[in-house]
Short mmCIF file of C-alpha atoms and ligand atoms in Angstrom, two decimals:
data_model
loop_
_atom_site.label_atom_id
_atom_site.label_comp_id
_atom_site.label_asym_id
_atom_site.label_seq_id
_atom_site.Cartn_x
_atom_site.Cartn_y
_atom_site.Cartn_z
CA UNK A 1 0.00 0.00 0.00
CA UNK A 2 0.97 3.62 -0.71
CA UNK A 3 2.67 5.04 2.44
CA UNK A 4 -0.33 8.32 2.28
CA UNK A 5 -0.61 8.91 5.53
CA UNK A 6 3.49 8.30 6.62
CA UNK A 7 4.55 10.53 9.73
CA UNK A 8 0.87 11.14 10.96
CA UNK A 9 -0.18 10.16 13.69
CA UNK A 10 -3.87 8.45 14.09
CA UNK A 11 -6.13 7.82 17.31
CA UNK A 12 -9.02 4.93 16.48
CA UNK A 13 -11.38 3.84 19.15
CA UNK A 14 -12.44 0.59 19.80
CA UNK A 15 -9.77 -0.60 17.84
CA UNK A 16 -9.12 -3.95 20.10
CA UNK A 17 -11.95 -5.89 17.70
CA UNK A 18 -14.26 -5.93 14.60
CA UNK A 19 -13.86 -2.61 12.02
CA UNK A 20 -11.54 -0.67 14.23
CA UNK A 21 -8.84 -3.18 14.43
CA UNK A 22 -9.67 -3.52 10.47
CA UNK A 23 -8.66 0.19 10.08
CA UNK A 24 -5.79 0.03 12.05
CA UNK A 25 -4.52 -2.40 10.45
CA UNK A 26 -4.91 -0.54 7.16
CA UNK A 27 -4.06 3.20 8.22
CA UNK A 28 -0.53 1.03 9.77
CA UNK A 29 0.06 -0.11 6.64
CA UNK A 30 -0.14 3.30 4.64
CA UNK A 31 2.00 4.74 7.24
CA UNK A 32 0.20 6.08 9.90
CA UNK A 33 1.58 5.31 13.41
CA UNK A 34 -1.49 4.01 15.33
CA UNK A 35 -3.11 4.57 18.61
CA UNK A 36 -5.33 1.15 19.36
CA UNK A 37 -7.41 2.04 21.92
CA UNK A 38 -9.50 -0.30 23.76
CA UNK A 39 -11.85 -0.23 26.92
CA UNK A 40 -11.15 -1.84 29.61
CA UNK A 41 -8.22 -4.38 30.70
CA UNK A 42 -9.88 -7.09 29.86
CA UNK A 43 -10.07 -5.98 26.19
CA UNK A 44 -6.08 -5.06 26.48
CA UNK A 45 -5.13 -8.52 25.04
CA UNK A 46 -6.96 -8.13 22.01
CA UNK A 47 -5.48 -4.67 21.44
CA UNK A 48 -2.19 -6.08 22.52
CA UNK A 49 -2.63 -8.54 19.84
CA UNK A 50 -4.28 -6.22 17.25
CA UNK A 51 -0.40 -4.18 17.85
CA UNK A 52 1.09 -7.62 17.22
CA UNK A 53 0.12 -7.84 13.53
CA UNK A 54 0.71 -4.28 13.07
CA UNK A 55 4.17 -4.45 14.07
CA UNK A 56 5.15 -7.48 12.44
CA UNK A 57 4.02 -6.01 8.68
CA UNK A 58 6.56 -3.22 9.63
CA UNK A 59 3.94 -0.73 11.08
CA UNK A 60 4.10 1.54 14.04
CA UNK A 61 1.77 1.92 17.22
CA UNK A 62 0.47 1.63 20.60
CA UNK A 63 -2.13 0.22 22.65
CA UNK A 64 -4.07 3.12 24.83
CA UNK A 65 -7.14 2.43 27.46
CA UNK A 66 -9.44 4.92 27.69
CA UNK A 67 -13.63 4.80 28.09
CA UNK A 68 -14.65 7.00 25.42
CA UNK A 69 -17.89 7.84 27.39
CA UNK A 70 -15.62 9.50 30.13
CA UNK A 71 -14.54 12.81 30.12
CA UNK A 72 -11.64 12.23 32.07
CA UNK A 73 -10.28 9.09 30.31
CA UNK A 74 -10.78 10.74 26.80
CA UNK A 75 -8.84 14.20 27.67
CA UNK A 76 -6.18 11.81 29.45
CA UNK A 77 -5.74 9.62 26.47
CA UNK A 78 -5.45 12.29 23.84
CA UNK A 79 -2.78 14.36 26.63
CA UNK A 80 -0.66 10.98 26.72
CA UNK A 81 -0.73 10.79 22.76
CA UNK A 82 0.25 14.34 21.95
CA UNK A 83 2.75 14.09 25.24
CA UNK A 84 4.33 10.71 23.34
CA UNK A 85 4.33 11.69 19.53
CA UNK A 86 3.65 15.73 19.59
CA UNK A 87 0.49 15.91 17.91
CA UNK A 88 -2.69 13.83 16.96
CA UNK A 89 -3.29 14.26 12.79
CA UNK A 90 -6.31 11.80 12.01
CA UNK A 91 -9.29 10.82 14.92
CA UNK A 92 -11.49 7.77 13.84
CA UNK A 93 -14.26 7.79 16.16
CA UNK A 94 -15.01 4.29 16.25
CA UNK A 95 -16.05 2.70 19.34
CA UNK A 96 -19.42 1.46 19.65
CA UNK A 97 -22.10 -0.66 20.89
CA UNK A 98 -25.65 -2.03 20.70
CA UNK A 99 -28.01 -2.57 23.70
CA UNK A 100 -31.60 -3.90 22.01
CA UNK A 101 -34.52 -3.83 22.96
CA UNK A 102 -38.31 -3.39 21.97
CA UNK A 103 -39.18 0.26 22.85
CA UNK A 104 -41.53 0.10 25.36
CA UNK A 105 -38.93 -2.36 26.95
CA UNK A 106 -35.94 -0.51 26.48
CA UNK A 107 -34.70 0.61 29.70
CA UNK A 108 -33.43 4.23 30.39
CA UNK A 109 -29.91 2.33 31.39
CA UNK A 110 -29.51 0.65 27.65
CA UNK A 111 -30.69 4.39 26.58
CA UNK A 112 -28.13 5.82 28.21
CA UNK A 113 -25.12 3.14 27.46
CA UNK A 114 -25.83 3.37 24.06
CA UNK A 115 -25.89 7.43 23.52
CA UNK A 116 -22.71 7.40 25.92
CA UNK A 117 -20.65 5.37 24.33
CA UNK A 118 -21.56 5.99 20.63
CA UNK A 119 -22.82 9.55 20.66
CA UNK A 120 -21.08 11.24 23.20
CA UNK A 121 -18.10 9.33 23.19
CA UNK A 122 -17.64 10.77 19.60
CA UNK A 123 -17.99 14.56 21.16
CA UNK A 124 -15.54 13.81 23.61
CA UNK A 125 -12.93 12.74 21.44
CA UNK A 126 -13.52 14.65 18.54
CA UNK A 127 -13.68 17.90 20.86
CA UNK A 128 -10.15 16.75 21.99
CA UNK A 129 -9.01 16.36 18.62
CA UNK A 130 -10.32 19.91 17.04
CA UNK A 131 -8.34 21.48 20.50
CA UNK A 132 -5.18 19.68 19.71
CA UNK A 133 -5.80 20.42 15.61
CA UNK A 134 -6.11 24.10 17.15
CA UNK A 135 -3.34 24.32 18.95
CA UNK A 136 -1.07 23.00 16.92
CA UNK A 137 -1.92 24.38 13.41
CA UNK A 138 -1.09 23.51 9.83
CA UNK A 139 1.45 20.91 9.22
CA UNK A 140 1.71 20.98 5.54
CA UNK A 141 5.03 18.49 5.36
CA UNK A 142 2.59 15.77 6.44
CA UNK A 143 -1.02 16.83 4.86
CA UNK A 144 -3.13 19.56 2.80
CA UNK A 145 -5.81 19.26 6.07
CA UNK A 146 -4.63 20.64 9.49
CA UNK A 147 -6.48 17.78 11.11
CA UNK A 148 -8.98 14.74 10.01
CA UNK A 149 -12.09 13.34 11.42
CA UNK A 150 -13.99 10.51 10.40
CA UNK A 151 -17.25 9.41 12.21
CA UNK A 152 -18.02 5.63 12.08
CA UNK A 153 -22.09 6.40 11.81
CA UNK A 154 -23.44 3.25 10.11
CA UNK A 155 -26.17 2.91 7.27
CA UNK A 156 -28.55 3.13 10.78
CA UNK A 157 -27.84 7.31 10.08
CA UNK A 158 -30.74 7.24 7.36
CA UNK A 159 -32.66 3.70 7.33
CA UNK A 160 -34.72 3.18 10.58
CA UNK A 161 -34.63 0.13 12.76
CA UNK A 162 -37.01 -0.82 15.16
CA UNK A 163 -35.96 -2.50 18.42
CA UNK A 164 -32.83 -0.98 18.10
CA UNK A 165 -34.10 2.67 18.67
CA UNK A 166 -31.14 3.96 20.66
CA UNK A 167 -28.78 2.54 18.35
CA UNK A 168 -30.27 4.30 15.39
CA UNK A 169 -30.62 7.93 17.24
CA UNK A 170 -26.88 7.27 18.13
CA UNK A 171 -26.70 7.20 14.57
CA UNK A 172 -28.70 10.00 13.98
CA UNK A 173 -27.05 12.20 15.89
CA UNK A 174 -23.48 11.44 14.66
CA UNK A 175 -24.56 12.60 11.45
CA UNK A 176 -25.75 16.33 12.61
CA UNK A 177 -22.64 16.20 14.98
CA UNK A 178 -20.03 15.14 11.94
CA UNK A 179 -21.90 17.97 9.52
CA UNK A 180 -22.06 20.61 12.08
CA UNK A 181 -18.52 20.72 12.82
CA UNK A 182 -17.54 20.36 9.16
CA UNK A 183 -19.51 23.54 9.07
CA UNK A 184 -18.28 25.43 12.26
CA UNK A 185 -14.47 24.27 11.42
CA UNK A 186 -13.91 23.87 7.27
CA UNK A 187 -12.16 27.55 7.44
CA UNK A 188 -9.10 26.16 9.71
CA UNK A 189 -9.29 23.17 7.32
CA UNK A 190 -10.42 20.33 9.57
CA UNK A 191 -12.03 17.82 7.39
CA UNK A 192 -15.15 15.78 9.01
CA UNK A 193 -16.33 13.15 7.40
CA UNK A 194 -18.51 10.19 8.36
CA UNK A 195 -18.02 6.20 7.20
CA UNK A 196 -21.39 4.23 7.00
CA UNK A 197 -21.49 0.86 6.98
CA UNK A 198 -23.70 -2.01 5.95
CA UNK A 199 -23.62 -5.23 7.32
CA UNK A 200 -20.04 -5.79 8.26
CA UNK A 201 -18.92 -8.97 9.58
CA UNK A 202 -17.76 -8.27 13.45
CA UNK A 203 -18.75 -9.40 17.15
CA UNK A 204 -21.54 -6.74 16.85
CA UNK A 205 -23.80 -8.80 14.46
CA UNK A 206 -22.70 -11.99 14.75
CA UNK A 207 -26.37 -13.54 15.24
CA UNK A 208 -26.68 -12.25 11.55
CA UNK A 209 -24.04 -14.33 9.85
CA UNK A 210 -23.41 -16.90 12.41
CA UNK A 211 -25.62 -19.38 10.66
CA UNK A 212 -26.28 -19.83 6.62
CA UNK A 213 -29.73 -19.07 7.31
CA UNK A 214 -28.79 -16.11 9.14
CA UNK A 215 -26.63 -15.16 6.49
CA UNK A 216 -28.92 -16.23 3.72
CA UNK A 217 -31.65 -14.03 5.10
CA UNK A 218 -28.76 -10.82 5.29
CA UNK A 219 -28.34 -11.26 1.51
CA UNK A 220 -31.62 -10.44 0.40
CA UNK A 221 -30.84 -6.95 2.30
CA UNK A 222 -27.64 -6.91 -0.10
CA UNK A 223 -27.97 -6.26 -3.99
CA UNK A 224 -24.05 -7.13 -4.25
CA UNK A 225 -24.70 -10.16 -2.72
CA UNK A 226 -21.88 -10.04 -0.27
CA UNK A 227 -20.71 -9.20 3.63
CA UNK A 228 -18.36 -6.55 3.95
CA UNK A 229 -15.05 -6.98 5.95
CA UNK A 230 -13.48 -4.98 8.16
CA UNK A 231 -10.95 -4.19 5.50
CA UNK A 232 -13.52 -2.90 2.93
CA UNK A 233 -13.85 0.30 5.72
CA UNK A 234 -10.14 0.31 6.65
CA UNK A 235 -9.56 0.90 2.91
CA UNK A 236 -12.24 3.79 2.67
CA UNK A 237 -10.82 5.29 6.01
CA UNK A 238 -7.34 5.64 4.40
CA UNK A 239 -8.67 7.18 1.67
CA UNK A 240 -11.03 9.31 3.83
CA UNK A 241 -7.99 10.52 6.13
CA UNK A 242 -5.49 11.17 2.85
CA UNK A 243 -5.25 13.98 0.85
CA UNK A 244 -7.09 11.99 -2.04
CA UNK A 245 -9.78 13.15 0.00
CA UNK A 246 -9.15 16.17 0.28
CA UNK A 247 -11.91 17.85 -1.08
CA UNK A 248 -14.34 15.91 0.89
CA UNK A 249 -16.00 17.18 4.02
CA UNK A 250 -19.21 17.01 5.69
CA UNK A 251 -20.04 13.81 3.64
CA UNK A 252 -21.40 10.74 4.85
CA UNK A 253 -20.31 7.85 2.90
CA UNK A 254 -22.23 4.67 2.52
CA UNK A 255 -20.11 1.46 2.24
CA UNK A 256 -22.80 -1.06 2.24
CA UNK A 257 -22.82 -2.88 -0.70
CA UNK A 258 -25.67 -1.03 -1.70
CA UNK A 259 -27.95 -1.60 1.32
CA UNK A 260 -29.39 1.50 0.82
CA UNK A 261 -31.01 1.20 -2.82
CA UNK A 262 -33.57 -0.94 -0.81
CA UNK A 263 -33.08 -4.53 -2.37
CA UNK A 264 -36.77 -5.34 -1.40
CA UNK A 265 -37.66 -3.06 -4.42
CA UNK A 266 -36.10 -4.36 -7.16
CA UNK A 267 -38.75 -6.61 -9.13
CA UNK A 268 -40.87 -3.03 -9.61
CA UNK A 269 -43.65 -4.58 -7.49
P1 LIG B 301 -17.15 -4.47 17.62
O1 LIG B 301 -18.05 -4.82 18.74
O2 LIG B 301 -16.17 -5.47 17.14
O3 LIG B 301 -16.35 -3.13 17.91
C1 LIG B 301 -16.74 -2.13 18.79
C2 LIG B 301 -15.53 -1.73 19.58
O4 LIG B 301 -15.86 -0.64 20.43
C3 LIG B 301 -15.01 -2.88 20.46
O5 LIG B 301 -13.63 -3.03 20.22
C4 LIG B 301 -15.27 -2.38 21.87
O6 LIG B 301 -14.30 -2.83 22.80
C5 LIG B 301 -15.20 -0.88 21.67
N1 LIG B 301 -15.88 -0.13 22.72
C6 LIG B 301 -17.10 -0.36 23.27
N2 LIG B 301 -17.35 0.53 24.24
C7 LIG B 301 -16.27 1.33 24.31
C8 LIG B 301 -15.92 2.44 25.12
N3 LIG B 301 -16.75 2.89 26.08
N4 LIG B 301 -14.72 3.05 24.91
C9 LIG B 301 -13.87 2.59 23.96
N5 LIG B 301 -14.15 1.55 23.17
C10 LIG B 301 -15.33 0.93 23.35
O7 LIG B 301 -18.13 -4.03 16.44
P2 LIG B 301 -17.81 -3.26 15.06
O8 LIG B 301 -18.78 -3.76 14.09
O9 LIG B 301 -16.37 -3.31 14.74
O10 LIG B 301 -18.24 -1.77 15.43
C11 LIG B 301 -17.39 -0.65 15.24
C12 LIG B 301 -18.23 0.55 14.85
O11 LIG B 301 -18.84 0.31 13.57
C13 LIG B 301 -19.38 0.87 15.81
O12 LIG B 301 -19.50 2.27 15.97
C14 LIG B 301 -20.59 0.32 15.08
O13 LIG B 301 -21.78 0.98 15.43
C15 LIG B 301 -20.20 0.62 13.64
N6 LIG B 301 -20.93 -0.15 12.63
C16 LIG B 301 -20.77 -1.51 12.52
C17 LIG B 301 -21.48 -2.20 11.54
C18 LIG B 301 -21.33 -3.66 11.33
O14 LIG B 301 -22.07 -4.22 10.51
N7 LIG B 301 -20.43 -4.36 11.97
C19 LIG B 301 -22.36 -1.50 10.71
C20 LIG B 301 -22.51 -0.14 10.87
C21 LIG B 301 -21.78 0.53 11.83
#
């Protein structure tokens, strides 16, 4: 791979599993020295392991803890990163999480996890990213873009889904908070963009591909006929956080396999 992101440095979330150790993986490999972050400690060997594979294709990284959802661990993580390398370049707000439910089941703590973690876990950081973009300025040896966001939203940002309300708002909301600060910050050329995935094959929906039926029933959702891998987005993020890109901001990017030209409508009936 084209080294398009060497001698930047890149913070993902939830990068110990599933798409986020996917675009580690690939932002390592064009270059990028990576921050995997993961959870808690009992995620660290995962991360640890995630590291493993980086550094022995001849990439460059760390593994960082920090609970996105706190305030405290977030500012922490991002002081430790800019303490250790100088500067943060790229933020891929990744972590994530699902707590279903029927509605009027849904209890105000699986409300609550869900917006914490996936909503404002994507403020915290990426409000710790534009300060440290901010401070630091333009660093034009590295990239056209002072700084680079990307928001992993999820195709969730425009089709609904019942019994996973929380999920969906999560969603939602990423995609007013990933436009608005395009808006608010385009002039000191911070690029936002958001990455939103189909069905990608992870922990998070494993009871959809588990078992050929499972999966069978997925495809009809699918026109290409296909599930995505982690890779699929790791590509797209490297081309998101590059100056290839660098034209793009505000956008929300659907990388579904073409989930959302509605499959269910394609006999005209
Ligand atoms: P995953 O469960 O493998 O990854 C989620 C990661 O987030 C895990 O590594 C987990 O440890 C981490 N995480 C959870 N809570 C955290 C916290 N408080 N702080 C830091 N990290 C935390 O699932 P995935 O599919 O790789 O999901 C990654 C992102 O992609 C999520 O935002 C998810 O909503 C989104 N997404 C996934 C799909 C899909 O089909 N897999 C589709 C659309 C969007």
């Amino acid at each position: 791979m084209d080294q398009v992101l060497k001698g930047q440095i890149a913070i993902i979330t939830g990068a110990s599993s599933g798409i986020g150790a996917g675009v580690a993986k690939s932002m390592a490999a064009a270059g990028a020295t990576v921050v995997v972050n993961y959870p808690v400690e009992a995620t660290k060997p995962a991360a640890d392991a995630v590291l493993k594979e980086i550094t022995d294709a001849g990439g460059n990284g760390i593994v960082a803890q920090c609970d996105v959802s706190k305030e405290d661990q977030v500012i922490k993580l991002f002081a430790d990163v800019v303490a250790q390398f100088g500067t943060v370049d790229i933020l891929i707000n990744n972590a994530g999480l699902q707590r279903d439910s029927k509605f009027d089941e849904m209890t105000l703590d699986q409300w609550n996890t869900v917006i914490s973690v996936n909503l404002t876990g994507q403020f915290l950081c990426a409000r710790e990213a534009i300060r440290e973009f901010l401070r630091r300025g333009p660093r034009p040896e590295v990239s056209a873009a002072t700084g680079k966001i990307i928001c992993m939203s999820s195709v969730h940002e425009l089709i609904p889904w019942g019994g996973h309300v929380n999920y969906a708002t999560s969603k939602g909301g990423i995609k007013m908070l990933m436009q608005s600060l395009a808006q608010e910050y385009g002039d000191r050329k911070i690029r936002v963009n958001s990455i939103c995935p189909g069905a990608i094959q992870t922990p998070i929906n494993k009871a959809a591909w588990e078992t050929p039926q499972a999966l069978n029933s997925l495809m009809s959702l699918i026109p290409y006929n296909r599930i995505g891998q982690p890779q699929d987005i790791g590509n797209l993020a490297v081309f998101l956080s590059s100056d290839q890109s660098d034209y793009i901001t505000g956008a929300s990017i659907f990388i579904d396999g073409g989930m959302t030209v509605f499959e269910g409508f394609s006999t005209g009936g």
